[in-house]
mmCIF file of C-alpha atoms in Angstrom:
data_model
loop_
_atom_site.group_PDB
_atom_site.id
_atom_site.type_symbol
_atom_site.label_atom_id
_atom_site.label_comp_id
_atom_site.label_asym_id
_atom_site.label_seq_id
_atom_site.Cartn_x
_atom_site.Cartn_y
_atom_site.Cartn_z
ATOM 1 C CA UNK A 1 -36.479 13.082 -62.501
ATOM 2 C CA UNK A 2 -33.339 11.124 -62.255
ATOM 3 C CA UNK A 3 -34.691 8.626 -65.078
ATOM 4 C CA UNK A 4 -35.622 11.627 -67.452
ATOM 5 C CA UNK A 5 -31.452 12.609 -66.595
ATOM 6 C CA UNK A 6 -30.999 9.696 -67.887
ATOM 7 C CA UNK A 7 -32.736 9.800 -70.883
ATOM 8 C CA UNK A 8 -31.697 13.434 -71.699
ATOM 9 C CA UNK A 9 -27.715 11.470 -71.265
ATOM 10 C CA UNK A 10 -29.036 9.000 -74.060
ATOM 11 C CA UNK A 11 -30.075 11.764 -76.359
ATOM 12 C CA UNK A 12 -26.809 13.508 -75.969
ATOM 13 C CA UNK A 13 -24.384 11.302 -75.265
ATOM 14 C CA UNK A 14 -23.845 10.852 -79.513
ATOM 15 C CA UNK A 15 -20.591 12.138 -79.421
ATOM 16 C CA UNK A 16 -19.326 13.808 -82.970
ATOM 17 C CA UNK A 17 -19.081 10.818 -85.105
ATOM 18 C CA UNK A 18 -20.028 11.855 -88.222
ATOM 19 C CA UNK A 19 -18.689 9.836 -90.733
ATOM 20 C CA UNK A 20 -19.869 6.505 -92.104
ATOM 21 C CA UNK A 21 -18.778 3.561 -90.373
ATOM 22 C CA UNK A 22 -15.341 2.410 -91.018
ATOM 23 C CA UNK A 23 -15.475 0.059 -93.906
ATOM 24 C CA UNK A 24 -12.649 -1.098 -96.626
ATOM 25 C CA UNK A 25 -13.586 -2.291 -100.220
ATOM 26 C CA UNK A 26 -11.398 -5.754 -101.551
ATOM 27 C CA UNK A 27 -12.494 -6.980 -104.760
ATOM 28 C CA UNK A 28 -10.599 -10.047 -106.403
ATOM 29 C CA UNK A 29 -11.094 -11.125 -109.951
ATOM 30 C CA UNK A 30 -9.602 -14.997 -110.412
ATOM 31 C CA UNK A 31 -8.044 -16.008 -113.847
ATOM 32 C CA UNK A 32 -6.787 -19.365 -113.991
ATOM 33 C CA UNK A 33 -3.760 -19.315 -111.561
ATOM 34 C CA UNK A 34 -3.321 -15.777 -110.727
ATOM 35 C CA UNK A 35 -5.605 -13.475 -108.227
ATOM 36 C CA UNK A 36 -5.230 -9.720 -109.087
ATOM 37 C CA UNK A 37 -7.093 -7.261 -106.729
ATOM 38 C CA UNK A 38 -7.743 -4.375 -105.238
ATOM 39 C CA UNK A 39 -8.621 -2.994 -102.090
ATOM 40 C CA UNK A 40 -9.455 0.507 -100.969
ATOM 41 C CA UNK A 41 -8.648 1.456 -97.499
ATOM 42 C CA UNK A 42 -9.366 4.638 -95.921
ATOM 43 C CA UNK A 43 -7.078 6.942 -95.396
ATOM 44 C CA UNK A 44 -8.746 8.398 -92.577
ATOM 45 C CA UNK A 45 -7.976 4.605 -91.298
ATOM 46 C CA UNK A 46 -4.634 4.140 -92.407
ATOM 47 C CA UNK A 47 -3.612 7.405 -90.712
ATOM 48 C CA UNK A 48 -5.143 6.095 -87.406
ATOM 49 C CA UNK A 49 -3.037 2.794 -87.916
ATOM 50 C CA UNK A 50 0.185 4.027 -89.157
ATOM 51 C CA UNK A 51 0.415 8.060 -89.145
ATOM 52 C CA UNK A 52 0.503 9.020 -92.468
ATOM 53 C CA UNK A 53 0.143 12.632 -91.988
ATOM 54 C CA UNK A 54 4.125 13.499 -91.910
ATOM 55 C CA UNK A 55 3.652 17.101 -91.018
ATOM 56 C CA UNK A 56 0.648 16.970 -88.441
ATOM 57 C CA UNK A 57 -1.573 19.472 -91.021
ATOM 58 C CA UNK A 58 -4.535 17.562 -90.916
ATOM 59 C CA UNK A 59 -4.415 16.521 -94.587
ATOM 60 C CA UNK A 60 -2.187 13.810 -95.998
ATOM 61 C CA UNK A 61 -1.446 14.341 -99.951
ATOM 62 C CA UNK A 62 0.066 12.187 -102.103
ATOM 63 C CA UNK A 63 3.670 12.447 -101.630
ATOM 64 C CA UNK A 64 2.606 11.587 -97.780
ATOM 65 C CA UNK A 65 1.394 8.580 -98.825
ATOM 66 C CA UNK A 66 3.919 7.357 -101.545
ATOM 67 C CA UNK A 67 6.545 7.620 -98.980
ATOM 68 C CA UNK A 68 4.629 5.052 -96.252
ATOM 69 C CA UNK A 69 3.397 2.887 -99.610
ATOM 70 C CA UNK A 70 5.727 0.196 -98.758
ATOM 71 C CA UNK A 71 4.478 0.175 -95.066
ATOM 72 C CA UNK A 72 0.750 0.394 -95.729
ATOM 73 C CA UNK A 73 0.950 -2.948 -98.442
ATOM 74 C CA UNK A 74 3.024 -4.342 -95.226
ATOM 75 C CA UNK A 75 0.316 -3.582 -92.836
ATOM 76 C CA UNK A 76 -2.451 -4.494 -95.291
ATOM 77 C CA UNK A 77 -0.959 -7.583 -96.397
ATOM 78 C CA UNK A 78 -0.307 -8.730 -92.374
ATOM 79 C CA UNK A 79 -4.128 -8.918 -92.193
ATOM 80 C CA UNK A 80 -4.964 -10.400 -95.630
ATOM 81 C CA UNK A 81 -4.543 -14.163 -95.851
ATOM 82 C CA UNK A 82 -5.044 -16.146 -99.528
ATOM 83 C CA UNK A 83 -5.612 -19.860 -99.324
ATOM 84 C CA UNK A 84 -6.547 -21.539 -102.454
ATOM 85 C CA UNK A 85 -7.592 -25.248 -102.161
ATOM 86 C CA UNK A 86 -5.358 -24.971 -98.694
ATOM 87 C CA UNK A 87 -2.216 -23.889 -100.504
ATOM 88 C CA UNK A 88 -1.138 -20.650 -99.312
ATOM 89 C CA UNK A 89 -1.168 -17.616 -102.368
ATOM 90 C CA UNK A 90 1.670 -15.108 -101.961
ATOM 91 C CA UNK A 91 0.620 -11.383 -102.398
ATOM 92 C CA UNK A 92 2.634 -9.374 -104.177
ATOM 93 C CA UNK A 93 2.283 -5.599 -103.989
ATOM 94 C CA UNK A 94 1.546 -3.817 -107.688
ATOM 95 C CA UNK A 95 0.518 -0.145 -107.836
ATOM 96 C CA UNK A 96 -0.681 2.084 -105.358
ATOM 97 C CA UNK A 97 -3.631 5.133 -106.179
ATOM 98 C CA UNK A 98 -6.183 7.145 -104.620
ATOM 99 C CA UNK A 99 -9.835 7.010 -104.930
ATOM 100 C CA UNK A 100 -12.916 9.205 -103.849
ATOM 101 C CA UNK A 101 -15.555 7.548 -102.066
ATOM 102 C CA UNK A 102 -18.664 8.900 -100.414
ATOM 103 C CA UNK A 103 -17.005 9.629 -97.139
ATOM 104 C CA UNK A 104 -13.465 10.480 -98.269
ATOM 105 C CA UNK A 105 -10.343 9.473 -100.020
ATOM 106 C CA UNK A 106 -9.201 6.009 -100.001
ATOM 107 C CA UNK A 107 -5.610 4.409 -100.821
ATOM 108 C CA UNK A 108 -5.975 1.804 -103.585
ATOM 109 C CA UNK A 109 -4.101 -1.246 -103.174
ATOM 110 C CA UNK A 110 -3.608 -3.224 -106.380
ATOM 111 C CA UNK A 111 -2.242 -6.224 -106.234
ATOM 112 C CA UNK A 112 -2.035 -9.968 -107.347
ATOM 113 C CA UNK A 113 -1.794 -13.256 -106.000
ATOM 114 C CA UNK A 114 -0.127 -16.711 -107.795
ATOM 115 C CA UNK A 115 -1.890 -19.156 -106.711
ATOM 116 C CA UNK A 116 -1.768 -23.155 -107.849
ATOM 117 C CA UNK A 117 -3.815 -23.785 -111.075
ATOM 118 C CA UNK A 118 -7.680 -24.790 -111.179
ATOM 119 C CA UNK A 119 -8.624 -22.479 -108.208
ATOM 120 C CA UNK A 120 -11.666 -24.511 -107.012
ATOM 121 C CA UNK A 121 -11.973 -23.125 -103.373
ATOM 122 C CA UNK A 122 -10.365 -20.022 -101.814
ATOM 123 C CA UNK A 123 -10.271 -19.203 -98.098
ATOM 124 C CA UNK A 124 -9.845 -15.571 -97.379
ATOM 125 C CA UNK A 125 -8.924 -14.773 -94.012
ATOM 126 C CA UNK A 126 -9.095 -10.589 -93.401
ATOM 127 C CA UNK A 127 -8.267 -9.393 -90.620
ATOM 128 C CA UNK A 128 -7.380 -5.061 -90.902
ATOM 129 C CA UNK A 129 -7.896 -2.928 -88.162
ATOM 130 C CA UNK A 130 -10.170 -5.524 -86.039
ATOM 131 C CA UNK A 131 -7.688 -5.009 -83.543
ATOM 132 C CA UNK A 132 -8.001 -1.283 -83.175
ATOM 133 C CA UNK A 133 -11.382 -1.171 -84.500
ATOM 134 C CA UNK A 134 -14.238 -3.785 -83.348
ATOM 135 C CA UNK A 135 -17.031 -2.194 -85.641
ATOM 136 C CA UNK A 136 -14.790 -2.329 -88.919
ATOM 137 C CA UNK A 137 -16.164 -4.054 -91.967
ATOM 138 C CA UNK A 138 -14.401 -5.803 -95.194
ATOM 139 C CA UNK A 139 -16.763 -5.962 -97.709
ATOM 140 C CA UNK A 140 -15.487 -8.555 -100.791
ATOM 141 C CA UNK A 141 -16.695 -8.750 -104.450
ATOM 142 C CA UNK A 142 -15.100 -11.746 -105.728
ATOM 143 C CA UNK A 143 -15.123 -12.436 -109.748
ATOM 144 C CA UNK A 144 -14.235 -16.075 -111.056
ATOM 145 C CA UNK A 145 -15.483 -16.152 -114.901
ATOM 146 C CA UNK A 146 -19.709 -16.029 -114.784
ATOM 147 C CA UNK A 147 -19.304 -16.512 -110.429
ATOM 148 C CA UNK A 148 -19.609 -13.598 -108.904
ATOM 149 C CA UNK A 149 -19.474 -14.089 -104.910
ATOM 150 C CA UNK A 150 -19.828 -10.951 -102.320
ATOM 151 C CA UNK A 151 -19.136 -11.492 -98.318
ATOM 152 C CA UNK A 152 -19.075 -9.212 -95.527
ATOM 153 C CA UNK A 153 -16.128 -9.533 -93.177
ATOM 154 C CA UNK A 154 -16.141 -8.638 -89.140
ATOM 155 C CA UNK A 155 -14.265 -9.883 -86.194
ATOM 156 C CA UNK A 156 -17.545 -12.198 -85.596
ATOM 157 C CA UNK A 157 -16.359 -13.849 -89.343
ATOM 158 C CA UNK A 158 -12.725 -13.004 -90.132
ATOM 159 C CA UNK A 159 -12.877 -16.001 -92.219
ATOM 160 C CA UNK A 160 -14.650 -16.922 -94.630
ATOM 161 C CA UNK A 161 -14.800 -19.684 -97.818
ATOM 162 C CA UNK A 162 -15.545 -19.437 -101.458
ATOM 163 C CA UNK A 163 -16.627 -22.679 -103.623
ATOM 164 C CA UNK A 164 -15.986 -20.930 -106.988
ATOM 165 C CA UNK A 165 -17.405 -23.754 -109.498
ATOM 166 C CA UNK A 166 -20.324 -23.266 -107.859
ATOM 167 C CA UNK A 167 -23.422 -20.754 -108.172
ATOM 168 C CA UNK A 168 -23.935 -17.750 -106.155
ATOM 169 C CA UNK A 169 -26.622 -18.699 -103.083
ATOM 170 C CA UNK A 170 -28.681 -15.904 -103.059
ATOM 171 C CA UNK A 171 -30.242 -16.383 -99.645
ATOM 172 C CA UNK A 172 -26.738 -15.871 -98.016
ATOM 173 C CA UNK A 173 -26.200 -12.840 -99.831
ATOM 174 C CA UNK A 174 -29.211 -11.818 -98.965
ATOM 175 C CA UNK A 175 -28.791 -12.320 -95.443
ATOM 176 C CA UNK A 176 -24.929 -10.997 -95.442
ATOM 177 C CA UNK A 177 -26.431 -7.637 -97.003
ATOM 178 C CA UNK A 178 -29.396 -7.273 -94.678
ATOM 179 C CA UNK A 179 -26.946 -7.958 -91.515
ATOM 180 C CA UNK A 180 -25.129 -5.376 -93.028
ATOM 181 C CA UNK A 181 -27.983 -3.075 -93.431
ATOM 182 C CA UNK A 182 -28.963 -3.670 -89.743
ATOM 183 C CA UNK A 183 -25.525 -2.914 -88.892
ATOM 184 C CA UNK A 184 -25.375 0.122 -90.999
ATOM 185 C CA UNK A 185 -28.338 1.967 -89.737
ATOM 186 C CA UNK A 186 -26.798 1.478 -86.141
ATOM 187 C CA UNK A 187 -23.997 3.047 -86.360
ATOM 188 C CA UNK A 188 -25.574 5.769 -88.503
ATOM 189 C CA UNK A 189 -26.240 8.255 -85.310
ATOM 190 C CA UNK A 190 -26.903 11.089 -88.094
ATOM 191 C CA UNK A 191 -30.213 8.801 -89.186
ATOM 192 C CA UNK A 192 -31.166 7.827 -85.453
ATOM 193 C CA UNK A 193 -30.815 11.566 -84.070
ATOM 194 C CA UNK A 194 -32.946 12.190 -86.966
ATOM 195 C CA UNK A 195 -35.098 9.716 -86.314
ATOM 196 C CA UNK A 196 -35.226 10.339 -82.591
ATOM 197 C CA UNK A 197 -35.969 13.696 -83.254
ATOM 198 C CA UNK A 198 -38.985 13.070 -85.070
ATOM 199 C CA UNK A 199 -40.335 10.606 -82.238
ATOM 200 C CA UNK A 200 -39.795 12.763 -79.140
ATOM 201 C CA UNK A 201 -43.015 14.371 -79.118
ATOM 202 C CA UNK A 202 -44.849 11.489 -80.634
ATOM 203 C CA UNK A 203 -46.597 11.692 -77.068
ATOM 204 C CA UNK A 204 -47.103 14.912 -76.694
ATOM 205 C CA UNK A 205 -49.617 17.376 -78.705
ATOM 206 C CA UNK A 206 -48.620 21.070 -78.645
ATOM 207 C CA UNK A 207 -51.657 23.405 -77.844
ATOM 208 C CA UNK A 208 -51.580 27.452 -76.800
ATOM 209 C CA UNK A 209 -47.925 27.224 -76.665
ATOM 210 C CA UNK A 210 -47.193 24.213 -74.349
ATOM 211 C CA UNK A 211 -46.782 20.779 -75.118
ATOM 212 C CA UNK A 212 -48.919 18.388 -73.354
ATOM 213 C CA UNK A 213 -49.207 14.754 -73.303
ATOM 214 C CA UNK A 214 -51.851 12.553 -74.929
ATOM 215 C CA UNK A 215 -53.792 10.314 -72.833
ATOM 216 C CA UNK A 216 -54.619 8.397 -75.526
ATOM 217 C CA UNK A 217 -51.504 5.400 -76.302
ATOM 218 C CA UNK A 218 -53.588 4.763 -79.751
ATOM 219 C CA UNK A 219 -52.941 7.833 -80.862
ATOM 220 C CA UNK A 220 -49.010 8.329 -79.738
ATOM 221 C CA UNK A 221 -48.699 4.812 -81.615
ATOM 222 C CA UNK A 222 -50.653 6.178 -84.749
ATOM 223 C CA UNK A 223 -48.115 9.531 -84.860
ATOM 224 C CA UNK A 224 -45.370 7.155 -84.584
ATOM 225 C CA UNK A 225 -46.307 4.955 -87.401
ATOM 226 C CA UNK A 226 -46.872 8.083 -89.631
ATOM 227 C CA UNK A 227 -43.441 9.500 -89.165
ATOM 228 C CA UNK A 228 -41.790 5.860 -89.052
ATOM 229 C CA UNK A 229 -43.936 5.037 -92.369
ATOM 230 C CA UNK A 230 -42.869 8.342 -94.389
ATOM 231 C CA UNK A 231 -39.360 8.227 -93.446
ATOM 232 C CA UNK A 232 -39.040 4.356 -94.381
ATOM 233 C CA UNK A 233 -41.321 5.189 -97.989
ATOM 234 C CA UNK A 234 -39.185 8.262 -98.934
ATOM 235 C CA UNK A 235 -35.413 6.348 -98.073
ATOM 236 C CA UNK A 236 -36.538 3.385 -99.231
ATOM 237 C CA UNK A 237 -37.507 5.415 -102.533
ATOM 238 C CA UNK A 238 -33.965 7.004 -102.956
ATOM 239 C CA UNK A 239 -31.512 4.579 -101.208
ATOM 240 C CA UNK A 240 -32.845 2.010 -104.259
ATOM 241 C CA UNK A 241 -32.667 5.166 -107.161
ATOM 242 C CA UNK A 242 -28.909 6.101 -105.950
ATOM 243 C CA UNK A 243 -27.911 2.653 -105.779
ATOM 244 C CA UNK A 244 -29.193 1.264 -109.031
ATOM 245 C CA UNK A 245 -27.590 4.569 -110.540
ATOM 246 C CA UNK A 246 -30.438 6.597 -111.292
ATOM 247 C CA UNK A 247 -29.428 9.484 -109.374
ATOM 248 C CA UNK A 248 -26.449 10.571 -108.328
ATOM 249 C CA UNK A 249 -25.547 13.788 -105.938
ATOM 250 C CA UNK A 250 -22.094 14.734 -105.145
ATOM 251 C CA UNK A 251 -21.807 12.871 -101.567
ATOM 252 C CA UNK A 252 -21.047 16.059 -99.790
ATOM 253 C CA UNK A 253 -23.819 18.173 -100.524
ATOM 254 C CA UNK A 254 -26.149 14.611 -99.512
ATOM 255 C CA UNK A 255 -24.361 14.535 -95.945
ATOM 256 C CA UNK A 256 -24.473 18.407 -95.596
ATOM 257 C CA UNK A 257 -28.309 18.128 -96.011
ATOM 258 C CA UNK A 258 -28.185 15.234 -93.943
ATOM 259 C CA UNK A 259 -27.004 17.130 -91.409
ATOM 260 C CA UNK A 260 -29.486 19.869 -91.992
ATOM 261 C CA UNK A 261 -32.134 17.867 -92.095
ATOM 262 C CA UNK A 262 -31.199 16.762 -88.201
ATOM 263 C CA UNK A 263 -31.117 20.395 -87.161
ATOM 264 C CA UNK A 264 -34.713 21.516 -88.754
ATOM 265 C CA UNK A 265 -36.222 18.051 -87.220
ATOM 266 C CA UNK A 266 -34.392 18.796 -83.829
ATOM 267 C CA UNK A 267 -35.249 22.762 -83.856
ATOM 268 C CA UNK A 268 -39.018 21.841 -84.653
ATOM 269 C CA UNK A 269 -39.798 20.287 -81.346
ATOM 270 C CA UNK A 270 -38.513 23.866 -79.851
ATOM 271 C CA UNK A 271 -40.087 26.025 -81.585
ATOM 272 C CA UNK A 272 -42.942 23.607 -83.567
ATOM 273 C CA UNK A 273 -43.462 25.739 -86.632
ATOM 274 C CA UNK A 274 -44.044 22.528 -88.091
ATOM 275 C CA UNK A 275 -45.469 19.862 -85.582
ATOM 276 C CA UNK A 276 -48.216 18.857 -87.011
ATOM 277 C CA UNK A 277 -46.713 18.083 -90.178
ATOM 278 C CA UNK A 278 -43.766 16.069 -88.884
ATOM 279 C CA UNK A 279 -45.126 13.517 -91.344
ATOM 280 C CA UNK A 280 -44.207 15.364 -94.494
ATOM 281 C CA UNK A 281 -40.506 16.486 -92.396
ATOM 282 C CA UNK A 282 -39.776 12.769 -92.184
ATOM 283 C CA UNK A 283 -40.784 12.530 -96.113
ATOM 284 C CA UNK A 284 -39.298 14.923 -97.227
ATOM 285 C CA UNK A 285 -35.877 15.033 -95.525
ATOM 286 C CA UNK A 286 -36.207 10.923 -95.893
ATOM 287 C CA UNK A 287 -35.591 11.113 -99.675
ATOM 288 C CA UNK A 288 -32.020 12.629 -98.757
ATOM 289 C CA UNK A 289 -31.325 10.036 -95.941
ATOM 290 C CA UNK A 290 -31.938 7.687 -98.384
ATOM 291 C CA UNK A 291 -29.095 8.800 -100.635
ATOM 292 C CA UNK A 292 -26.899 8.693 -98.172
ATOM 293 C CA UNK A 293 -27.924 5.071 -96.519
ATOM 294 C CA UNK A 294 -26.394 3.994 -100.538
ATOM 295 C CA UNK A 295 -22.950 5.474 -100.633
ATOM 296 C CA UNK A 296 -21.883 1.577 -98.872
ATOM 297 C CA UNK A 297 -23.596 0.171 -101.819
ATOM 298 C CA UNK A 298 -22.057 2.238 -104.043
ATOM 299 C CA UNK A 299 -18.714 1.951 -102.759
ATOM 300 C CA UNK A 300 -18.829 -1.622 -102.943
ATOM 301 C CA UNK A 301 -18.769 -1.022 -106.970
ATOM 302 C CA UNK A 302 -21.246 -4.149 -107.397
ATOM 303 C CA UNK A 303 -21.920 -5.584 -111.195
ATOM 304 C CA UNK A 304 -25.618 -4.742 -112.120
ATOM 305 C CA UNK A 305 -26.401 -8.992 -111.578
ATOM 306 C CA UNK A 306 -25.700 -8.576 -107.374
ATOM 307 C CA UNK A 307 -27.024 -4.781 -107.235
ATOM 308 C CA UNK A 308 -31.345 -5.781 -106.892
ATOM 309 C CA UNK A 309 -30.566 -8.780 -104.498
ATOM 310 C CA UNK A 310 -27.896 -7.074 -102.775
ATOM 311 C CA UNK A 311 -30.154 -3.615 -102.725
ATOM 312 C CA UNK A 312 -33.195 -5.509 -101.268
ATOM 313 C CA UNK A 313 -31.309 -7.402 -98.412
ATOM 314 C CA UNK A 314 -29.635 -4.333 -97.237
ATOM 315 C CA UNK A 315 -32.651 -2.069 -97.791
ATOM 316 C CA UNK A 316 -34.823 -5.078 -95.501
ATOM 317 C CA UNK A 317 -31.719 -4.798 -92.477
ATOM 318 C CA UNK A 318 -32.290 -1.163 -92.268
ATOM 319 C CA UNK A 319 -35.980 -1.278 -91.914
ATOM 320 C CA UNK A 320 -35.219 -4.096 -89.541
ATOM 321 C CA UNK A 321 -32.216 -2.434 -87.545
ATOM 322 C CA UNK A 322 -35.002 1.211 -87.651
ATOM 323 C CA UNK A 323 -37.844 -0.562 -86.268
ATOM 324 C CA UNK A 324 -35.972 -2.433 -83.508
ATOM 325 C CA UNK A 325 -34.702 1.373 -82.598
ATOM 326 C CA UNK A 326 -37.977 2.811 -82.556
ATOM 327 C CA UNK A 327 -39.272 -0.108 -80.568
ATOM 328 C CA UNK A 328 -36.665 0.159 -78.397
ATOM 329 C CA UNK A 329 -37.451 4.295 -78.009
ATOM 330 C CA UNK A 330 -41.123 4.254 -78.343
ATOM 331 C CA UNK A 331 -41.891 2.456 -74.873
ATOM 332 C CA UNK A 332 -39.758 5.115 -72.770
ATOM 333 C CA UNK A 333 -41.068 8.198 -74.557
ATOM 334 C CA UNK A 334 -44.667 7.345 -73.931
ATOM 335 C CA UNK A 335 -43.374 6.414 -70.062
ATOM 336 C CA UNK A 336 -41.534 9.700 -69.597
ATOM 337 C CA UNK A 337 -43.479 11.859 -71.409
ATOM 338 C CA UNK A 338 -46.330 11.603 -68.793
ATOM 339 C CA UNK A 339 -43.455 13.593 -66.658
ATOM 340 C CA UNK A 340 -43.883 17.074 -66.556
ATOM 341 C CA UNK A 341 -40.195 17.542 -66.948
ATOM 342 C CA UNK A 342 -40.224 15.727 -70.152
ATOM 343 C CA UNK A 343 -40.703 18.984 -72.494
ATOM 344 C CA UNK A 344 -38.628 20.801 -71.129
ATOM 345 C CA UNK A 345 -35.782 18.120 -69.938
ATOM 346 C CA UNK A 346 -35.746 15.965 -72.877
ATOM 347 C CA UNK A 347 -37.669 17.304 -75.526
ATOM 348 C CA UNK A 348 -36.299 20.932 -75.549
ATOM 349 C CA UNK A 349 -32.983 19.945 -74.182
ATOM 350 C CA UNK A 350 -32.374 17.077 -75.653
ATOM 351 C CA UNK A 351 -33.664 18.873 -79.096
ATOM 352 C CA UNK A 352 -30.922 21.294 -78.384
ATOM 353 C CA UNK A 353 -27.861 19.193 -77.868
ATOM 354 C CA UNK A 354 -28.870 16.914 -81.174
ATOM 355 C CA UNK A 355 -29.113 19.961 -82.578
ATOM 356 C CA UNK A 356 -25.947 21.105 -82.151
ATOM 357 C CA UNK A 357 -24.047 17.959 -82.821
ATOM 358 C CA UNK A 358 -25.535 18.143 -86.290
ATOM 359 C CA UNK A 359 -24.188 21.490 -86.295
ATOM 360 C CA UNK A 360 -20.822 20.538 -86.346
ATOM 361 C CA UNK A 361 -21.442 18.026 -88.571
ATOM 362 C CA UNK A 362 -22.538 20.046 -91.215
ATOM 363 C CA UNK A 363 -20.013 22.526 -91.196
ATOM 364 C CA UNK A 364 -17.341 19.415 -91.014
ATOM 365 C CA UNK A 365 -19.325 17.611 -93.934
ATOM 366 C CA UNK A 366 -19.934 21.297 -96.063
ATOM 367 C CA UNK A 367 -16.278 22.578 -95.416
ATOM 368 C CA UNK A 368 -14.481 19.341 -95.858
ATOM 369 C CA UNK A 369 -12.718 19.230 -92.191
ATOM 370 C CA UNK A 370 -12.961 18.068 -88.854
ATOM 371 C CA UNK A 371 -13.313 19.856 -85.882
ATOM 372 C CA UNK A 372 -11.179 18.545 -82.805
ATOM 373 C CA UNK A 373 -13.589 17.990 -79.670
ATOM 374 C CA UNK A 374 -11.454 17.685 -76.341
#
């Protein structure tokens, strides 16, 4: 009993985080001596850092924001460090806009660097909102005539250096994006509830109105790989038709349904209008998870040369990062389901409380606010 307490804390201990993980966009283009840029920042991030939001509304517009401009380059330029062939490249502030990504508005910083002539090696050291933020991510598109370089920055590589004479090495890309990928399906707790809500009753069969559990582990292994084997197919299928551009839904009506899709999955295991077809839920609802799992992609704005090998490294870490989740919850469903507190404990329960986080996250994500928990 106390372990199943446990593992009905684990399915509702996701606490209302939402929104994709925090990432910022820096892209650099080198011409000869000079470095012009420019990186997107969150506001949602920037307000965190520096208060933006003058009158405490809960929006910040653009006068808000032109006001703190000078501060924000200040605080954005503490944390950026240029280094070309170890001389150190000024940054000098240019223009300052807004931008709509997937999972908000962003502040664009433009901006340039003079650096010495014949660039051969930069050293970018980036270091925003690592101290306030451990799971923050830089993610750099560098341009230097037919080189085209892209790097993922954390506090585990704040630093990181760019031969630009030379060719791209596709095998660290590919590794930086599927790292990425792993990393990204993590922190997505709207595509693990999801996910866990599909595997709860993978050991269970529901029969004259009562779940029971299988006695058979073949068969709790074979549901699994069903629903784990549609969602993957149908993601897999849209995460690589939204990034290569071939569809394209406004990003809050994909993570409104994205939330919707977590309630149906979560409200089928109470009342199982649907559980022996949790195969074709997982398809079905996976072709809109996979729109979503793009919008980093996307955001990074990457030339059509890096989008396939960038697309199939981070599309490999999010298989990766999903199966070392459901091998992870697998082992302690099939344990605790032979409980016979599990249905109503955990499954039920724990169906209900998933179910209402995604509640509020679809009326934040469909209205366009947040709701303020505590």
């Amino acid at each position: 009993m106390r372990y199943l307490l446990l593992i009905f804390m684990a399915c509702t201990s996701f606490t209302a985080l939402a929104h994709k993980p925090s990432d910022s966009y820096l892209a650099m283009s080198v011409d000869g001596n000079e470095i012009r840029g420019h990186w997107d920042i969150a506001l949602r991030d920037l307000e965190y850092a520096l208060g933006l939001d003058a009158n405490d509304d809960g929006q910040i517009i653009w006068r808000e924001l032109r006001q703190r401009q000078a501060a924000v380059f200040a605080y954005a330029f503490n944390r950026l460090e240029i280094t070309a062939d170890q001389q150190h490249c000024a940054l000098q502030p240019l223009t300052m806009m807004v931008d709509e990504h997937s999972d908000g508005r962003y502040a664009v910083l433009n901006f340039q660097a003079a650096c010495r002539p014949g660039v051969k090696q930069l050293e970018i050291g980036y270091q925003l909102f690592f101290d306030l933020d451990p799971q923050h991510r830089g993610l750099l598109t560098i341009h230097n005539g037919t080189y085209t370089g892209t790097s993922i920055f954390s506090p585990a590589q704040p630093q990181q250096t760019f031969a630009l004479n030379s060719v791209s090495h596709p095998g660290r890309e590919l590794l930086n994006f599927a790292y990425e990928g792993v990393w990204h399906i993590w922190q997505g707790f709207d595509h693990i509830l999801f996910l866990l809500s599909l595997l709860l009753p993978a050991a269970l069969y529901h029969e004259h109105d009562e779940w029971r559990a299988k006695q058979n582990h073949i068969l709790v292994f074979w549901d699994a790989l069903q629903v784990v084997t549609a969602f993957t197919l149908a993601h897999s299928i849209t995460l690589s038709l939204t990034a290569l551009q071939y569809i394209a839904l406004p990003s809050r009506w994909v993570e409104s349904a994205i939330a919707a899709s977590v309630i149906c999955a979560a409200l089928n295991n109470i009342y199982p209008v649907l559980s022996r077809h949790r195969t074709w839920l997982a398809f079905g609802f996976g072709l809109i998870h996979g729109m979503g799992i793009a919008s980093v992609l996307l955001d990074m704005g990457l030339p059509a040369s890096q989008r396939v090998l960038s697309l199939l490294g981070f599309n490999l870490g999010v298989e990766a990062g999903q199966l070392l989740i459901v091998a992870a919850a697998l082992p302690l469903i099939v344990v605790f389901s032979r409980s016979r507190y599990y249905p109503a404990l955990v499954l039920k329960l724990g169906s209900a409380s998933i179910a209402m986080i995604a509640l509020v996250w679809l009326v934040e994500r469909s209205l366009d606010f947040q709701i303020k928990i505590g």
